Coordinates of C-alpha atoms in Angstrom, one line a residue:
M1 CA 0.0 0.0 0.0
S2 CA 1.3 3.4 -1.0
A3 CA 2.0 6.0 1.7
P4 CA -0.6 8.8 2.1
Y5 CA 0.1 12.1 0.5
R6 CA 1.2 14.9 2.8
F7 CA 2.1 18.5 2.2
V8 CA 5.6 19.5 3.3
R9 CA 5.6 23.1 2.3
D10 CA 3.1 25.9 1.5
L11 CA 4.0 27.6 -1.8
A12 CA 1.1 30.0 -1.8
E13 CA 3.3 33.0 -1.0
L14 CA 5.6 32.5 -4.0
P15 CA 5.3 35.0 -6.9
T16 CA 3.2 34.0 -9.8
H17 CA 5.5 35.5 -12.4
G18 CA 9.1 36.5 -12.9
F19 CA 11.2 38.6 -15.3
G20 CA 14.2 37.6 -17.3
N21 CA 15.4 34.1 -17.1
R22 CA 12.9 33.3 -14.3
S23 CA 10.2 33.5 -17.0
L24 CA 9.3 30.7 -19.4
T25 CA 8.4 33.5 -21.9
W26 CA 11.9 34.8 -21.7
W27 CA 13.3 31.4 -22.7
G28 CA 10.8 31.1 -25.5
V29 CA 11.9 34.5 -26.9
I30 CA 15.6 33.6 -26.6
L31 CA 14.9 30.4 -28.6
F32 CA 12.9 32.3 -31.2
M33 CA 15.8 34.7 -31.6
L34 CA 18.3 31.9 -32.0
M35 CA 16.2 30.2 -34.7
E36 CA 15.4 33.4 -36.5
G37 CA 19.0 34.6 -36.2
A38 CA 20.1 31.4 -37.9
G39 CA 17.6 32.2 -40.7
F40 CA 19.1 35.7 -41.1
A41 CA 22.6 34.1 -41.1
L42 CA 21.6 31.6 -43.9
A43 CA 20.1 34.5 -46.0
G44 CA 23.3 36.5 -45.5
G45 CA 25.4 33.4 -46.6
A46 CA 23.2 33.0 -49.7
Y47 CA 23.8 36.7 -50.4
F48 CA 27.6 36.2 -50.5
I49 CA 27.4 33.0 -52.4
L50 CA 25.4 34.7 -55.2
K51 CA 27.7 37.6 -55.1
S52 CA 30.7 35.4 -55.6
H53 CA 29.2 34.0 -58.8
Q54 CA 28.3 37.4 -60.2
G55 CA 30.8 39.5 -62.1
A56 CA 29.4 42.9 -61.0
W57 CA 27.3 43.5 -57.9
P58 CA 24.7 44.7 -58.8
P59 CA 24.9 43.5 -62.4
S60 CA 25.0 46.3 -65.0
P61 CA 23.0 48.4 -65.7
I62 CA 21.3 48.2 -62.3
Q63 CA 22.2 50.9 -59.8
P64 CA 22.6 50.2 -56.0
P65 CA 19.5 51.0 -54.0
D66 CA 18.8 54.6 -53.2
L67 CA 20.0 55.5 -49.7
L68 CA 17.3 57.9 -48.5
A69 CA 14.5 55.4 -47.4
G70 CA 16.8 52.8 -46.0
T71 CA 18.9 55.3 -44.0
L72 CA 15.8 57.0 -42.7
F73 CA 14.4 53.7 -41.7
T74 CA 17.6 52.8 -39.8
L75 CA 17.6 56.1 -37.9
V76 CA 14.0 55.8 -36.9
M77 CA 14.6 52.2 -35.8
L78 CA 17.6 53.1 -33.7
A79 CA 15.6 55.9 -32.1
S80 CA 12.8 53.5 -31.3
E81 CA 15.0 51.8 -28.7
I82 CA 14.6 54.9 -26.4
P83 CA 10.8 54.3 -25.7
N84 CA 11.4 50.6 -26.0
T85 CA 13.9 50.6 -23.2
M86 CA 11.7 52.9 -21.1
A87 CA 8.7 50.5 -21.6
K88 CA 10.8 47.5 -20.6
K89 CA 12.0 49.3 -17.4
E90 CA 8.5 50.5 -16.4
A91 CA 7.0 47.1 -17.1
E92 CA 9.5 45.4 -14.9
A93 CA 8.7 48.0 -12.2
E94 CA 5.0 47.0 -12.8
K95 CA 3.9 50.6 -13.4
I96 CA 0.8 50.6 -15.5
A97 CA 0.5 54.4 -16.2
P98 CA 3.8 54.8 -18.1
V99 CA 3.4 51.5 -19.8
R100 CA 0.0 52.7 -21.1
L101 CA 1.7 55.9 -22.3
L102 CA 4.6 54.2 -24.0
L103 CA 3.0 51.3 -25.8
P104 CA 0.9 53.5 -28.1
I105 CA 4.1 55.5 -29.0
I106 CA 5.9 52.3 -29.8
S107 CA 2.9 51.1 -31.9
A108 CA 2.9 54.4 -33.8
I109 CA 6.7 54.0 -34.5
G110 CA 6.1 50.5 -35.8
A111 CA 3.5 51.8 -38.2
L112 CA 5.8 54.6 -39.4
L113 CA 8.6 52.0 -40.0
L114 CA 6.3 49.9 -42.1
V115 CA 5.4 52.9 -44.2
I116 CA 9.0 53.8 -44.7
R117 CA 9.7 50.1 -45.6
A118 CA 7.2 50.3 -48.4
F119 CA 9.3 53.2 -49.9
E120 CA 12.4 51.0 -49.4
F121 CA 11.0 48.3 -51.7
D122 CA 10.4 51.0 -54.3
S123 CA 14.0 52.3 -54.0
L124 CA 15.8 49.0 -54.6
N125 CA 16.1 49.7 -58.4
V126 CA 15.5 46.1 -59.1
L127 CA 12.7 43.5 -59.0
W128 CA 13.0 40.1 -57.3
T129 CA 12.3 38.5 -60.7
D130 CA 15.1 40.3 -62.6
N131 CA 18.2 38.3 -61.5
P132 CA 19.8 36.6 -58.5
Y133 CA 20.9 40.0 -57.1
G134 CA 17.3 41.2 -57.1
S135 CA 16.0 38.0 -55.6
I136 CA 18.4 38.0 -52.6
V137 CA 18.0 41.7 -51.9
W138 CA 14.2 41.4 -51.9
A139 CA 14.4 38.2 -49.8
L140 CA 16.4 40.0 -47.1
L141 CA 14.0 42.9 -47.0
V142 CA 10.9 40.7 -47.0
L143 CA 12.4 38.5 -44.2
H144 CA 13.1 41.4 -42.0
T145 CA 9.7 43.0 -42.8
T146 CA 7.9 39.9 -41.5
H147 CA 9.7 40.3 -38.2
I148 CA 8.7 44.0 -37.9
L149 CA 5.1 43.2 -38.8
T150 CA 5.0 40.3 -36.3
D151 CA 6.3 42.4 -33.4
W152 CA 4.1 45.4 -34.4
I153 CA 1.0 43.2 -34.2
D154 CA 2.1 41.8 -30.9
T155 CA 2.6 45.3 -29.6
L156 CA -0.9 46.4 -30.8
V157 CA -2.4 43.4 -28.9
L158 CA -0.4 44.2 -25.8
T159 CA -1.4 47.9 -26.0
A160 CA -5.1 46.9 -26.2
L161 CA -4.7 44.5 -23.3
M162 CA -3.0 47.0 -21.0
F163 CA -6.1 49.3 -21.3
T164 CA -8.4 46.5 -20.0
R165 CA -8.8 45.0 -16.5
H166 CA -6.4 42.2 -17.6
G167 CA -3.6 44.7 -18.2
P168 CA -2.2 45.5 -14.7
T169 CA -1.2 41.9 -14.0
G170 CA 2.2 40.3 -13.5
K171 CA 1.9 38.2 -16.6
R172 CA 1.1 41.1 -18.9
F173 CA 4.0 43.1 -17.5
V174 CA 6.2 40.1 -18.3
D175 CA 4.8 40.1 -21.8
V176 CA 5.6 43.8 -22.3
S177 CA 9.2 43.2 -21.0
E178 CA 9.8 40.3 -23.4
N179 CA 8.2 42.1 -26.3
S180 CA 10.8 44.9 -25.7
L181 CA 13.6 42.3 -25.7
Y182 CA 12.4 40.9 -29.0
W183 CA 12.3 44.4 -30.5
R184 CA 16.0 44.8 -29.7
F185 CA 16.6 41.6 -31.7
V186 CA 14.6 43.0 -34.6
W187 CA 16.6 46.3 -34.9
L188 CA 20.0 44.6 -34.2
T189 CA 19.5 42.1 -37.0
W190 CA 18.6 45.0 -39.3
L191 CA 22.0 46.6 -39.0
P192 CA 24.0 44.0 -41.0
I193 CA 21.1 43.6 -43.4
Y194 CA 21.3 47.4 -44.0
L195 CA 25.0 47.1 -44.8
L196 CA 24.4 44.1 -47.2
I197 CA 21.6 45.9 -49.1
Y198 CA 22.8 49.4 -49.3
W199 CA 26.6 49.5 -48.8
V200 CA 28.1 46.3 -50.0
P201 CA 27.0 47.1 -53.6
R202 CA 28.8 50.4 -53.3
W203 CA 32.1 48.9 -52.2

């Protein structure tokens, strides 16, 4: 006969959530970043393989992409880290008022970035169907755009939730913190892609 169950410790006082590596969400975000980072690395490798088989990069008479839209996008994305860091800090302090103020600002920046990105596609001076150069440049831009769009939608959902009765809870503050962490991954991965698309063809 098995021994009767008995409680040896009351865990009712333990916190129901945690930030950083104490959160399962954090580990999930880290794994996402590793997998998606590998995808970016593979795309970058494909870029250089195609470049090595091409005499001129870009092939004549195609001109390198115009710098205005891509550089403006990069500057806005770098500036977005200011409210992003503030949102992460306030979420980890579990302060609902500043989080409710910052999330709409971050959402608006995301929308602005998507608008600028549309102009980027128009400034590449090549179509993805034209040649291998056009295919990989478009692939890199589409790949990064999907990450911006994904994080933007996630931010919109979090923004809406934080204005409901479900917002000021530990789990939602954790979600805001991890969303901010993922946004850092999005803009950090853009920097080498920016160099590949806009500057390598000029070197």
